[in-house]
PDB file of C-alpha atoms in Angstrom:
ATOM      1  CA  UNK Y  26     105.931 124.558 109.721  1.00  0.00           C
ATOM      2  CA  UNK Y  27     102.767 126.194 108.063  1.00  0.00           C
ATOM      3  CA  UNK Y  28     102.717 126.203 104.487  1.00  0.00           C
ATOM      4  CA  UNK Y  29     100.634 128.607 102.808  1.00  0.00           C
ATOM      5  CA  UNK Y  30      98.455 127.080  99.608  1.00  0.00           C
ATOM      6  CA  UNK Y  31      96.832 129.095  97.687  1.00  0.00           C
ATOM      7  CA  UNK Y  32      93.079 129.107  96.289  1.00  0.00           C
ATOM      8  CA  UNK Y  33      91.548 127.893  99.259  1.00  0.00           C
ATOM      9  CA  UNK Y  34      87.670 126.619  98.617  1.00  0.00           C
ATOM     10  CA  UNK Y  35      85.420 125.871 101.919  1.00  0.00           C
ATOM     11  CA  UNK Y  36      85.580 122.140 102.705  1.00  0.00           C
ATOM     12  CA  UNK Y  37      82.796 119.924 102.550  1.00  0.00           C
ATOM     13  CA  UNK Y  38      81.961 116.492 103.212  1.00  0.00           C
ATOM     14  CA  UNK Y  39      81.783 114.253  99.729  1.00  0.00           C
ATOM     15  CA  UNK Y  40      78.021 113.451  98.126  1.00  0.00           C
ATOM     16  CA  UNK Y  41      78.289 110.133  99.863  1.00  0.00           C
ATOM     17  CA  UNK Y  42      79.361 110.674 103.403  1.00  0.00           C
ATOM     18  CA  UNK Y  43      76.433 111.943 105.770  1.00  0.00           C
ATOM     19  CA  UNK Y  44      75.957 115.356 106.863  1.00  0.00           C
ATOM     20  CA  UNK Y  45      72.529 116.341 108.411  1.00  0.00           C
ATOM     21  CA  UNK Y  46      74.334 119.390 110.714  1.00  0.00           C
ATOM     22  CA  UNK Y  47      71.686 122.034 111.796  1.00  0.00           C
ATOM     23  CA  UNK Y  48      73.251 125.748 112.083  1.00  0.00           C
ATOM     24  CA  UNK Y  49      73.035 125.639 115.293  1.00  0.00           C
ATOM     25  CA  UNK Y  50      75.768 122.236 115.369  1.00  0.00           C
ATOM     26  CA  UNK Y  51      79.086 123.267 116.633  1.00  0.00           C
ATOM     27  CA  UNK Y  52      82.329 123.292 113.897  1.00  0.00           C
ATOM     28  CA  UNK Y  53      83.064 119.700 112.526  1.00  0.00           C
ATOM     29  CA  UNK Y  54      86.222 117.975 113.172  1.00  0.00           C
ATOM     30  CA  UNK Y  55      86.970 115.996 110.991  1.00  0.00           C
ATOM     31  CA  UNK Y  56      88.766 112.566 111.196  1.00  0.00           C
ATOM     32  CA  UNK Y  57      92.124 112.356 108.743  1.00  0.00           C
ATOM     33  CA  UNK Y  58      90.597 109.866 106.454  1.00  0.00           C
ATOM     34  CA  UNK Y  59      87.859 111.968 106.306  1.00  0.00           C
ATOM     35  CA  UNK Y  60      90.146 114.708 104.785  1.00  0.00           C
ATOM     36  CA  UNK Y  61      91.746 112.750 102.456  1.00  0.00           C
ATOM     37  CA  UNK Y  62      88.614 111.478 101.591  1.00  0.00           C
ATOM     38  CA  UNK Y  63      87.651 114.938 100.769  1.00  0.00           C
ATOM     39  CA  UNK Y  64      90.889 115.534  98.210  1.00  0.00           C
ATOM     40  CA  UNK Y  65      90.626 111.939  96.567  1.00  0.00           C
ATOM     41  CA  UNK Y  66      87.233 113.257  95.527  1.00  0.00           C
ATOM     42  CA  UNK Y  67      88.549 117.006  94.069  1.00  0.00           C
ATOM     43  CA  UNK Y  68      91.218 114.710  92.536  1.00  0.00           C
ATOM     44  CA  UNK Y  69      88.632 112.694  90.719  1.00  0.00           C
ATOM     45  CA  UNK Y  70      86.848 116.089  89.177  1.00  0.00           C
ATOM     46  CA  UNK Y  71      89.920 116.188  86.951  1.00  0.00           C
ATOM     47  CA  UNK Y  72      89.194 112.461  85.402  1.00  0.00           C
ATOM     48  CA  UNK Y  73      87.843 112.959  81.678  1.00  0.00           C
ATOM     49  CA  UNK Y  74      85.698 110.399  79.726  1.00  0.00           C
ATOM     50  CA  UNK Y  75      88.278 108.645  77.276  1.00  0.00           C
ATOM     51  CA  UNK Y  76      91.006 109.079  79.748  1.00  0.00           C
ATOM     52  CA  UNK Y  77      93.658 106.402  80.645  1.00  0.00           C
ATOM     53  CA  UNK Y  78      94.398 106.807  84.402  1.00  0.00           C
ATOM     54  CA  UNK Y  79      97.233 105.688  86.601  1.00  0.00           C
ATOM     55  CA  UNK Y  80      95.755 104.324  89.268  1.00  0.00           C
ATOM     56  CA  UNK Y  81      97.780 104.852  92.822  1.00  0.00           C
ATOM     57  CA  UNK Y  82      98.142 103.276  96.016  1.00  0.00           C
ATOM     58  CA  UNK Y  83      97.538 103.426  99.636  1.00  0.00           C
ATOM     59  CA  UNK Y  84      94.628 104.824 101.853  1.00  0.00           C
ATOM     60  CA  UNK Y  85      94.189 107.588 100.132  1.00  0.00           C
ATOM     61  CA  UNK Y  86      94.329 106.503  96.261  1.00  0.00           C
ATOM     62  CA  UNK Y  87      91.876 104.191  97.606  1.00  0.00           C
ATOM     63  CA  UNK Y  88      89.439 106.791  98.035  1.00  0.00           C
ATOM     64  CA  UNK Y  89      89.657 108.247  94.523  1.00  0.00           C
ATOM     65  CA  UNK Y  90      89.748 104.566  92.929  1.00  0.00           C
ATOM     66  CA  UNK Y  91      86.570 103.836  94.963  1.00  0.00           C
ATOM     67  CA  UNK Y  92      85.242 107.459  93.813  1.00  0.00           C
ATOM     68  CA  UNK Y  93      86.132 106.425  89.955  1.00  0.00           C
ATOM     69  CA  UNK Y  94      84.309 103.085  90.359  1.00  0.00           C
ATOM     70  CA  UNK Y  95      81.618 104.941  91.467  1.00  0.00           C
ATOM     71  CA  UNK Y  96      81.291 107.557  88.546  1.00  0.00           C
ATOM     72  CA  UNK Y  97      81.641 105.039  85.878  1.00  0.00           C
ATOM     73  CA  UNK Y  98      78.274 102.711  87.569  1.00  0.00           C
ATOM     74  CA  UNK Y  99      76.353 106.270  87.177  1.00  0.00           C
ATOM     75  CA  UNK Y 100      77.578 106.533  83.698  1.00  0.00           C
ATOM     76  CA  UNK Y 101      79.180 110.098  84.026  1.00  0.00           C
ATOM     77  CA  UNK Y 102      82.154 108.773  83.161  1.00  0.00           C
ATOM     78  CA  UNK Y 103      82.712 106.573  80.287  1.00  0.00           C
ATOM     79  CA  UNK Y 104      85.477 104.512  78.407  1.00  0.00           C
ATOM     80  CA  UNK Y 105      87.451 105.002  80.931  1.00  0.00           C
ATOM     81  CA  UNK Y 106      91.387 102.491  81.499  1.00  0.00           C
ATOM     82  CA  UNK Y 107      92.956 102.079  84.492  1.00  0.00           C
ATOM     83  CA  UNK Y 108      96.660 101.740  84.855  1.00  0.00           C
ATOM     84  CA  UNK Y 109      97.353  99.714  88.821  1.00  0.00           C
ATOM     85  CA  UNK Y 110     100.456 101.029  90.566  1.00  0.00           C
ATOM     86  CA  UNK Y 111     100.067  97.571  92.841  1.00  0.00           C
ATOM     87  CA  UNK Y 112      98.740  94.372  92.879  1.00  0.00           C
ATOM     88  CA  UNK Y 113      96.547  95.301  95.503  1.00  0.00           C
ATOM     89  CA  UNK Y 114      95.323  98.052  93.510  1.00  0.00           C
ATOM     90  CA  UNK Y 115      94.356  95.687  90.560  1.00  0.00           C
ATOM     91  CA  UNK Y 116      92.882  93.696  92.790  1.00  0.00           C
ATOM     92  CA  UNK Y 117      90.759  96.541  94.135  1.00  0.00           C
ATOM     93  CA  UNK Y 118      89.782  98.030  90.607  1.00  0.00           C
ATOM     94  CA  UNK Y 119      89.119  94.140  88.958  1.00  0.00           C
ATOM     95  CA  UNK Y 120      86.592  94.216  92.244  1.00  0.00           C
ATOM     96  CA  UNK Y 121      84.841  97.430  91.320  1.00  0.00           C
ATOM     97  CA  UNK Y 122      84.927  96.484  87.778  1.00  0.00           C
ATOM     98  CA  UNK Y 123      87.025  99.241  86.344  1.00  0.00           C
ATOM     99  CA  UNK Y 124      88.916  98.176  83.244  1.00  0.00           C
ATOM    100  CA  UNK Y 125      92.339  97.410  83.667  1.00  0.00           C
ATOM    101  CA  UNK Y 126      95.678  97.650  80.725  1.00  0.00           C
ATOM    102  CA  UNK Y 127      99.562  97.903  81.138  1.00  0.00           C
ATOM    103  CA  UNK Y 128     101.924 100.146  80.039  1.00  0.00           C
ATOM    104  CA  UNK Y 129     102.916  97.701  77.346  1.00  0.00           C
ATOM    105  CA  UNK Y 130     100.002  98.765  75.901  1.00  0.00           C
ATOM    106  CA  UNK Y 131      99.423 102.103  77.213  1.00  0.00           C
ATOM    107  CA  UNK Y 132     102.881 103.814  76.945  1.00  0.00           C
ATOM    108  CA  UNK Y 133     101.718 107.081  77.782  1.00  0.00           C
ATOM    109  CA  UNK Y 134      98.810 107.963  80.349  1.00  0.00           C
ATOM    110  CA  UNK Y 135      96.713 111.111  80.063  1.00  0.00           C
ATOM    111  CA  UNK Y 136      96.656 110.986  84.232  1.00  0.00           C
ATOM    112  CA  UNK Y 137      97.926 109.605  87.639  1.00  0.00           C
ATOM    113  CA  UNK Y 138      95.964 110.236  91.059  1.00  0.00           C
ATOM    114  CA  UNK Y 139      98.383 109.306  94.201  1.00  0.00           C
ATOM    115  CA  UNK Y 140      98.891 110.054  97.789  1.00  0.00           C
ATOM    116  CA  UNK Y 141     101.990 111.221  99.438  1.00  0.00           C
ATOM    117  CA  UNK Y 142     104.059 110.154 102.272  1.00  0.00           C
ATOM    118  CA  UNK Y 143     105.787 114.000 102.515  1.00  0.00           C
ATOM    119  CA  UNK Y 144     105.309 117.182  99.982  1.00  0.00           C
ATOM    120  CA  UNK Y 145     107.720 119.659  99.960  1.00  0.00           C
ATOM    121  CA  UNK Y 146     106.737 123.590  98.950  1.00  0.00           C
ATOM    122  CA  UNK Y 147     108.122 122.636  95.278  1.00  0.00           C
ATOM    123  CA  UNK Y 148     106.252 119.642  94.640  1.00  0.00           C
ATOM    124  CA  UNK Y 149     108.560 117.139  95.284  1.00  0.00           C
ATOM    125  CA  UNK Y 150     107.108 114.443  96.797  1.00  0.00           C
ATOM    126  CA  UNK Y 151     108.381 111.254  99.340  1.00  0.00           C
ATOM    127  CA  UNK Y 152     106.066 108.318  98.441  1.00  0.00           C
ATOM    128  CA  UNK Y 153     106.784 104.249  98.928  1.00  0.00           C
ATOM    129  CA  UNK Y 154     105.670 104.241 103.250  1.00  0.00           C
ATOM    130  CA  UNK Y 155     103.400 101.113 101.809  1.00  0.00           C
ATOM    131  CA  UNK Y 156     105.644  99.624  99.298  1.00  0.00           C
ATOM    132  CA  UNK Y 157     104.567 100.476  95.919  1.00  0.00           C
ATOM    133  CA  UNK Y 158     107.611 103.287  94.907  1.00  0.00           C
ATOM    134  CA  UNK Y 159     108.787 101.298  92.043  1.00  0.00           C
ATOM    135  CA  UNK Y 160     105.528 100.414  90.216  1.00  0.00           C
ATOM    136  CA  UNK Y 161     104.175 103.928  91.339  1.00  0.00           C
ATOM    137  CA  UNK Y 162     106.842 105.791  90.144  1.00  0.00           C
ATOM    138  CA  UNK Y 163     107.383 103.477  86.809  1.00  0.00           C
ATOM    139  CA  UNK Y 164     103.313 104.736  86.061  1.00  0.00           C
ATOM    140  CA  UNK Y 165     103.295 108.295  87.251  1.00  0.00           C
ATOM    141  CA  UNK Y 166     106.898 109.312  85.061  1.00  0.00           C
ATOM    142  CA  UNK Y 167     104.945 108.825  82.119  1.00  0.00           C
ATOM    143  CA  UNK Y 168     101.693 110.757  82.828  1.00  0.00           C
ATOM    144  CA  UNK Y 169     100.760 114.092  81.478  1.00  0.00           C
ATOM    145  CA  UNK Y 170      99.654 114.992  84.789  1.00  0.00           C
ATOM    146  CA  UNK Y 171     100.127 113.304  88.164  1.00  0.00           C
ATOM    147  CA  UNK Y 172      97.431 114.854  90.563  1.00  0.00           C
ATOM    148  CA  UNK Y 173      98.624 114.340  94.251  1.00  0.00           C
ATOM    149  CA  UNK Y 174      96.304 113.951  96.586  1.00  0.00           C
ATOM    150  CA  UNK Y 175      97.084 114.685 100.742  1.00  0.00           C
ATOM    151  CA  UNK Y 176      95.505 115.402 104.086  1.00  0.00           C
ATOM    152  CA  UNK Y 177      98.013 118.637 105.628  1.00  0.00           C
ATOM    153  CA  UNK Y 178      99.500 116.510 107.924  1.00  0.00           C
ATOM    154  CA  UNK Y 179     101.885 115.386 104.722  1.00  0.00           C
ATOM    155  CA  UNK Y 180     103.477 119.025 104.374  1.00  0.00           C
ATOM    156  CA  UNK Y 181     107.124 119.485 105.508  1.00  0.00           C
ATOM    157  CA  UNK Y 182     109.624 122.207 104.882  1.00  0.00           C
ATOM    158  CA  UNK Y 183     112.261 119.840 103.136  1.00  0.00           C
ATOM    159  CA  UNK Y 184     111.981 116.078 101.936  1.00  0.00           C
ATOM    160  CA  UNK Y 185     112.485 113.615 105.125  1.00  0.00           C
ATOM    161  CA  UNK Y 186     111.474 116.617 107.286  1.00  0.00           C
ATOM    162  CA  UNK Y 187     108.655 114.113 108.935  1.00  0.00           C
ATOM    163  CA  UNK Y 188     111.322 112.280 110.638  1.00  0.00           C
ATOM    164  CA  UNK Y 189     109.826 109.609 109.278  1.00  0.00           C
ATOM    165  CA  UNK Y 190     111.008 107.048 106.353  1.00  0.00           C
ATOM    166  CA  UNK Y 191     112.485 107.598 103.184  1.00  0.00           C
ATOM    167  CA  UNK Y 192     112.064 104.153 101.560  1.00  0.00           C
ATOM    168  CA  UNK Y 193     114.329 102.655  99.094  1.00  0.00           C
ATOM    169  CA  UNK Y 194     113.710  99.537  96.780  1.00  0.00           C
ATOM    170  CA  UNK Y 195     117.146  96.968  96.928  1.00  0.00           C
ATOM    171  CA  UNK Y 196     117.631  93.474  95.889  1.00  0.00           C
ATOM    172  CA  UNK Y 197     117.136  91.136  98.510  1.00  0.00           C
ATOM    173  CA  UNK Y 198     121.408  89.937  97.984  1.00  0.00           C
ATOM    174  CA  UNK Y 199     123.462  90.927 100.041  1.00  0.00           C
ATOM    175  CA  UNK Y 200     120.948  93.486 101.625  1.00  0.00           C
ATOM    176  CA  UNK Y 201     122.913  94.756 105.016  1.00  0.00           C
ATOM    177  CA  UNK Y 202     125.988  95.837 102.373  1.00  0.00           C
ATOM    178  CA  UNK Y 203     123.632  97.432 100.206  1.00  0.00           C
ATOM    179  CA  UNK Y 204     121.975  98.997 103.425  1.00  0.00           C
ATOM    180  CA  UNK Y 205     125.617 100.178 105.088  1.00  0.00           C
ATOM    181  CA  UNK Y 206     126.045 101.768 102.093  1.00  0.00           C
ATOM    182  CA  UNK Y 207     123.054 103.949 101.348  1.00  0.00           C
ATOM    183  CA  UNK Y 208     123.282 105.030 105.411  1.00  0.00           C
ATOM    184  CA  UNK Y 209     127.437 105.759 104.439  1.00  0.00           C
ATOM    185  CA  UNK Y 210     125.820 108.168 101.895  1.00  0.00           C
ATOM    186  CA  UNK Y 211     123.891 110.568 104.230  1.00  0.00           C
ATOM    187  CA  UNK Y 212     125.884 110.247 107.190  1.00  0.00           C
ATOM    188  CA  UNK Y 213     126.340 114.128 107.139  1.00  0.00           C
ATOM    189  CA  UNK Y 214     122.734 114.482 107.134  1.00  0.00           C
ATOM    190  CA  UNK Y 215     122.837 111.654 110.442  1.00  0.00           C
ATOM    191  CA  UNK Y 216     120.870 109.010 108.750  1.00  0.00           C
ATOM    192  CA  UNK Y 217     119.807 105.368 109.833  1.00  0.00           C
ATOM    193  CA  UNK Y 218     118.857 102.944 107.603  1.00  0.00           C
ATOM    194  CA  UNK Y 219     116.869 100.161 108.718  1.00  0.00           C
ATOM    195  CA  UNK Y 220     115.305  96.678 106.941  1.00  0.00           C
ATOM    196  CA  UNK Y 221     111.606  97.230 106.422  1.00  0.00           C
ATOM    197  CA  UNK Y 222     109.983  93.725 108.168  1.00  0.00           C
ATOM    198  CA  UNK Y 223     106.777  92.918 108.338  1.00  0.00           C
ATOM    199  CA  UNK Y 224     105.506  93.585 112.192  1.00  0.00           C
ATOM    200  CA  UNK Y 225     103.607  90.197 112.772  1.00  0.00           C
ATOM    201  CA  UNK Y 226     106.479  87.414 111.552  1.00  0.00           C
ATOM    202  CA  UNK Y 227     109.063  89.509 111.878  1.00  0.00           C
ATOM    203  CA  UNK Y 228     111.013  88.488 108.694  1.00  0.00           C
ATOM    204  CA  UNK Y 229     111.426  90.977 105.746  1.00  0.00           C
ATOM    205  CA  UNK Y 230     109.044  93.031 103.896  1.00  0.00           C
ATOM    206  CA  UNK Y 231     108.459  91.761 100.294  1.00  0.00           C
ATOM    207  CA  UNK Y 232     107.827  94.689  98.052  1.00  0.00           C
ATOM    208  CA  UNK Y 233     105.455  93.183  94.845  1.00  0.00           C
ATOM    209  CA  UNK Y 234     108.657  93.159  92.707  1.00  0.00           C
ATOM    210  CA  UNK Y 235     110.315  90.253  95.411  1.00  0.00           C
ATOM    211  CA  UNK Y 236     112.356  93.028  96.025  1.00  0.00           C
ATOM    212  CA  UNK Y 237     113.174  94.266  99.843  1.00  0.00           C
ATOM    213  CA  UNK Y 238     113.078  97.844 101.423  1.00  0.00           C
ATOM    214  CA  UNK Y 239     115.712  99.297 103.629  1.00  0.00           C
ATOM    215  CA  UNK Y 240     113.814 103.010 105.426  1.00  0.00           C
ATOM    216  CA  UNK Y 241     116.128 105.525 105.907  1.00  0.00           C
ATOM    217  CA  UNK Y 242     115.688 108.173 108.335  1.00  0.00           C
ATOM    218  CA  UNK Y 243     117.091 111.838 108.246  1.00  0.00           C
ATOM    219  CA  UNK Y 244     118.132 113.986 111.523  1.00  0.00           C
ATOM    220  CA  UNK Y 245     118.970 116.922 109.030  1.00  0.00           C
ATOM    221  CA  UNK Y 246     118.482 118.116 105.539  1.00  0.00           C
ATOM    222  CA  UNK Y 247     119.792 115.716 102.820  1.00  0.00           C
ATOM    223  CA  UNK Y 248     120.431 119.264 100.573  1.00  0.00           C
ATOM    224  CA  UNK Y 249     120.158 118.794  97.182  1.00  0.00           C
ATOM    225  CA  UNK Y 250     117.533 116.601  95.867  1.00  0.00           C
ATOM    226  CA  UNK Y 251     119.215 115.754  92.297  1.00  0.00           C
ATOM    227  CA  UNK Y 252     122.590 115.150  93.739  1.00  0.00           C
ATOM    228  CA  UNK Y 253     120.631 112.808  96.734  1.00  0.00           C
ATOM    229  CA  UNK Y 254     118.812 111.126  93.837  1.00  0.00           C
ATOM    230  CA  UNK Y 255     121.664 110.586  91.523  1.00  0.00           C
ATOM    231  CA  UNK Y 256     123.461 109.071  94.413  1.00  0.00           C
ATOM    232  CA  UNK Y 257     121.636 106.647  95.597  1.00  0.00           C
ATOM    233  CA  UNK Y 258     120.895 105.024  92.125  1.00  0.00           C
ATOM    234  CA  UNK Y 259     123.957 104.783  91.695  1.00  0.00           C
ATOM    235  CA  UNK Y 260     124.666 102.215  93.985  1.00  0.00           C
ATOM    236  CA  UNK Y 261     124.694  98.797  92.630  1.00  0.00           C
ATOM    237  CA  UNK Y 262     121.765  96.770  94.779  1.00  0.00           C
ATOM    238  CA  UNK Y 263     119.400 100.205  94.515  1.00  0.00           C
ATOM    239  CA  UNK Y 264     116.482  99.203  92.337  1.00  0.00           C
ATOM    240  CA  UNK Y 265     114.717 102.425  93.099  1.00  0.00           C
ATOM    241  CA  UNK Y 266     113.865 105.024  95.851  1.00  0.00           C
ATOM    242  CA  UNK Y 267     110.930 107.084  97.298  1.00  0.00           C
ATOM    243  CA  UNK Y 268     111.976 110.909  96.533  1.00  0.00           C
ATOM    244  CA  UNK Y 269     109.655 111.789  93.401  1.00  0.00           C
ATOM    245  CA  UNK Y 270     111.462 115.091  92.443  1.00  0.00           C
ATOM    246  CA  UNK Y 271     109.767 117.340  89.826  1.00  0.00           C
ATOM    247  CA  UNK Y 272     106.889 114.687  88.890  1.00  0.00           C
ATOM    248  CA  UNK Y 273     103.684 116.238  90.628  1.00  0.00           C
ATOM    249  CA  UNK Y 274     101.652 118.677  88.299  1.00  0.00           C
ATOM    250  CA  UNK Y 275      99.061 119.103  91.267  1.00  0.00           C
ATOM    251  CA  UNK Y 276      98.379 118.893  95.004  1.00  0.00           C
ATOM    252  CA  UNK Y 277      95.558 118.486  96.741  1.00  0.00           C
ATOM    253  CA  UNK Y 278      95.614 119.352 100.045  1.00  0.00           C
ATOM    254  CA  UNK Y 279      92.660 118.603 102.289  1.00  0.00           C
ATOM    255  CA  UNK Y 280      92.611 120.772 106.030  1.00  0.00           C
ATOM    256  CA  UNK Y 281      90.092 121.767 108.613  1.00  0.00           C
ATOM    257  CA  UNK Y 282      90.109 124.969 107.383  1.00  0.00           C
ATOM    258  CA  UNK Y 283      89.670 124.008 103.215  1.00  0.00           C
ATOM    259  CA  UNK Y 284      90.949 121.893 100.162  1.00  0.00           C
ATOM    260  CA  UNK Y 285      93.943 124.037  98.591  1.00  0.00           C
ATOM    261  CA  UNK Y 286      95.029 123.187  95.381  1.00  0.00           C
ATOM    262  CA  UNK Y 287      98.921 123.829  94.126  1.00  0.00           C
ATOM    263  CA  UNK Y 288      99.514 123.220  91.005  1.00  0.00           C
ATOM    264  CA  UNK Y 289     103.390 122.976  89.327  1.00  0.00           C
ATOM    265  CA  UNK Y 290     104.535 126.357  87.815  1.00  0.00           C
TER     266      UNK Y 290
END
């Protein structure tokens, strides 16, 4: 399904990624991580000097922690804090040599920039497909605004619309009674819910909490969002899930024909 975005600007390649096309060159495709690529770096032109930023994770983030990095070496940006959503995040920033705090220290951030796994026509947002919901969420609840940056293959008509996983966090006890239990919940909305492993050892996936993740799959609408949400934390063994409902302030979305940017009425 198409969703229309509104102020569309022409899309262009960032500073650093080669273009010597003559007029004559025939339209550019480009690749999908050259799109998001593209919005992690319209993302960034909302990062202020002074700013403490949550810091996201997954291809995409990557691009705008990269693009970050980069700003503060040239000295356009300065005194800059970064917030990590992941481990591998911190480890990514320490390597770039952004400055790093907590949110011990830093109980409120001034903003988040993210990917998406799925973003709905209000906003709401499914994000954990690389196992960082809890940490990710835990940052971006307490930011003034949460930028959200996607290529257009992430738009769906309703939350789990992809087909593809909705991801919630559980304690590793007793997992398959936790997991019976969240598929129980949605069984209306014909859902499966499946252990997360990891592909090459086949054992479980370890999320950075110790925690496991048990995907759960949608044939039809789950309805309404708050009454999913409130649900499924509910259930004793649910540390935390992957619908972010009414937490975006801003998406970016990159396409062949543009970046459009949305931002939260």
């Amino acid at each position: 399904m198409a969703i229309a975005y509104p102020h569309l600007i022409p899309a262009e390649k960032p500073a650093s990624m080669e273009s010597s096309l003559s007029s004559l060159s025939p339209p550019v495709i480009l690749t999908q991580d050259e799109l998001k690529k593209i919005a992690a770096y319209k993302a960034v032109e909302f990062v202020e000097s002074g700013m403490v930023l949550g810091l996201g994770t997954g291809s995409t983030a990557k691009h705008a922690v990269d693009r970050i990095a980069e700003l503060l070496h040239q000295g356009k940006l300065k005194n800059i804090i970064g917030v990590p959503t992941s481990k591998k995040t911190h480890e990514q920033a320490v390597s770039l040599g952004i400055p790093l705090s907590d949110l011990d220290t830093h109980p409120v951030l001034d903003l988040a920039i993210d990917g998406a796994d799925e973003v709905d026509p209000f906003l709401n947002l499914v994000k954990g497909r690389g196992g960082s919901l809890l940490r990710e969420k835990m940052v971006e609840s307490v930011c003034k605004k949460f930028v959200v940056i996607v290529d257009e293959s992430k738009l769906v008509s309703h939350l789990g619309g992809s087909g593809l996983a909705m991801p919630v966090e559980i304690v590793p006890f007793c997992w398959k009674f936790t997991a019976k239990r969240l598929q129980e919940l949605f069984e209306d909305s014909g859902c499966v819910a499946k252990l997360r492993t990891c592909l090459e050892k086949n054992q479980p996936f370890v999320t950075d909490n110790g925690n496991y993740i048990v995907d759960l799959y949608f044939k039809k609408d789950i309805g309404d969002l708050k009454v999913a949400n409130d649900a499924i934390l509910r259930l004793a063994g649910v540390v935390e899930h992957g619908m972010f409902l009414d937490m975006a302030t801003t998406v970016i979305v990159a396409g062949e024909l543009g970046v459009a940017i949305k931002h939260k009425h």
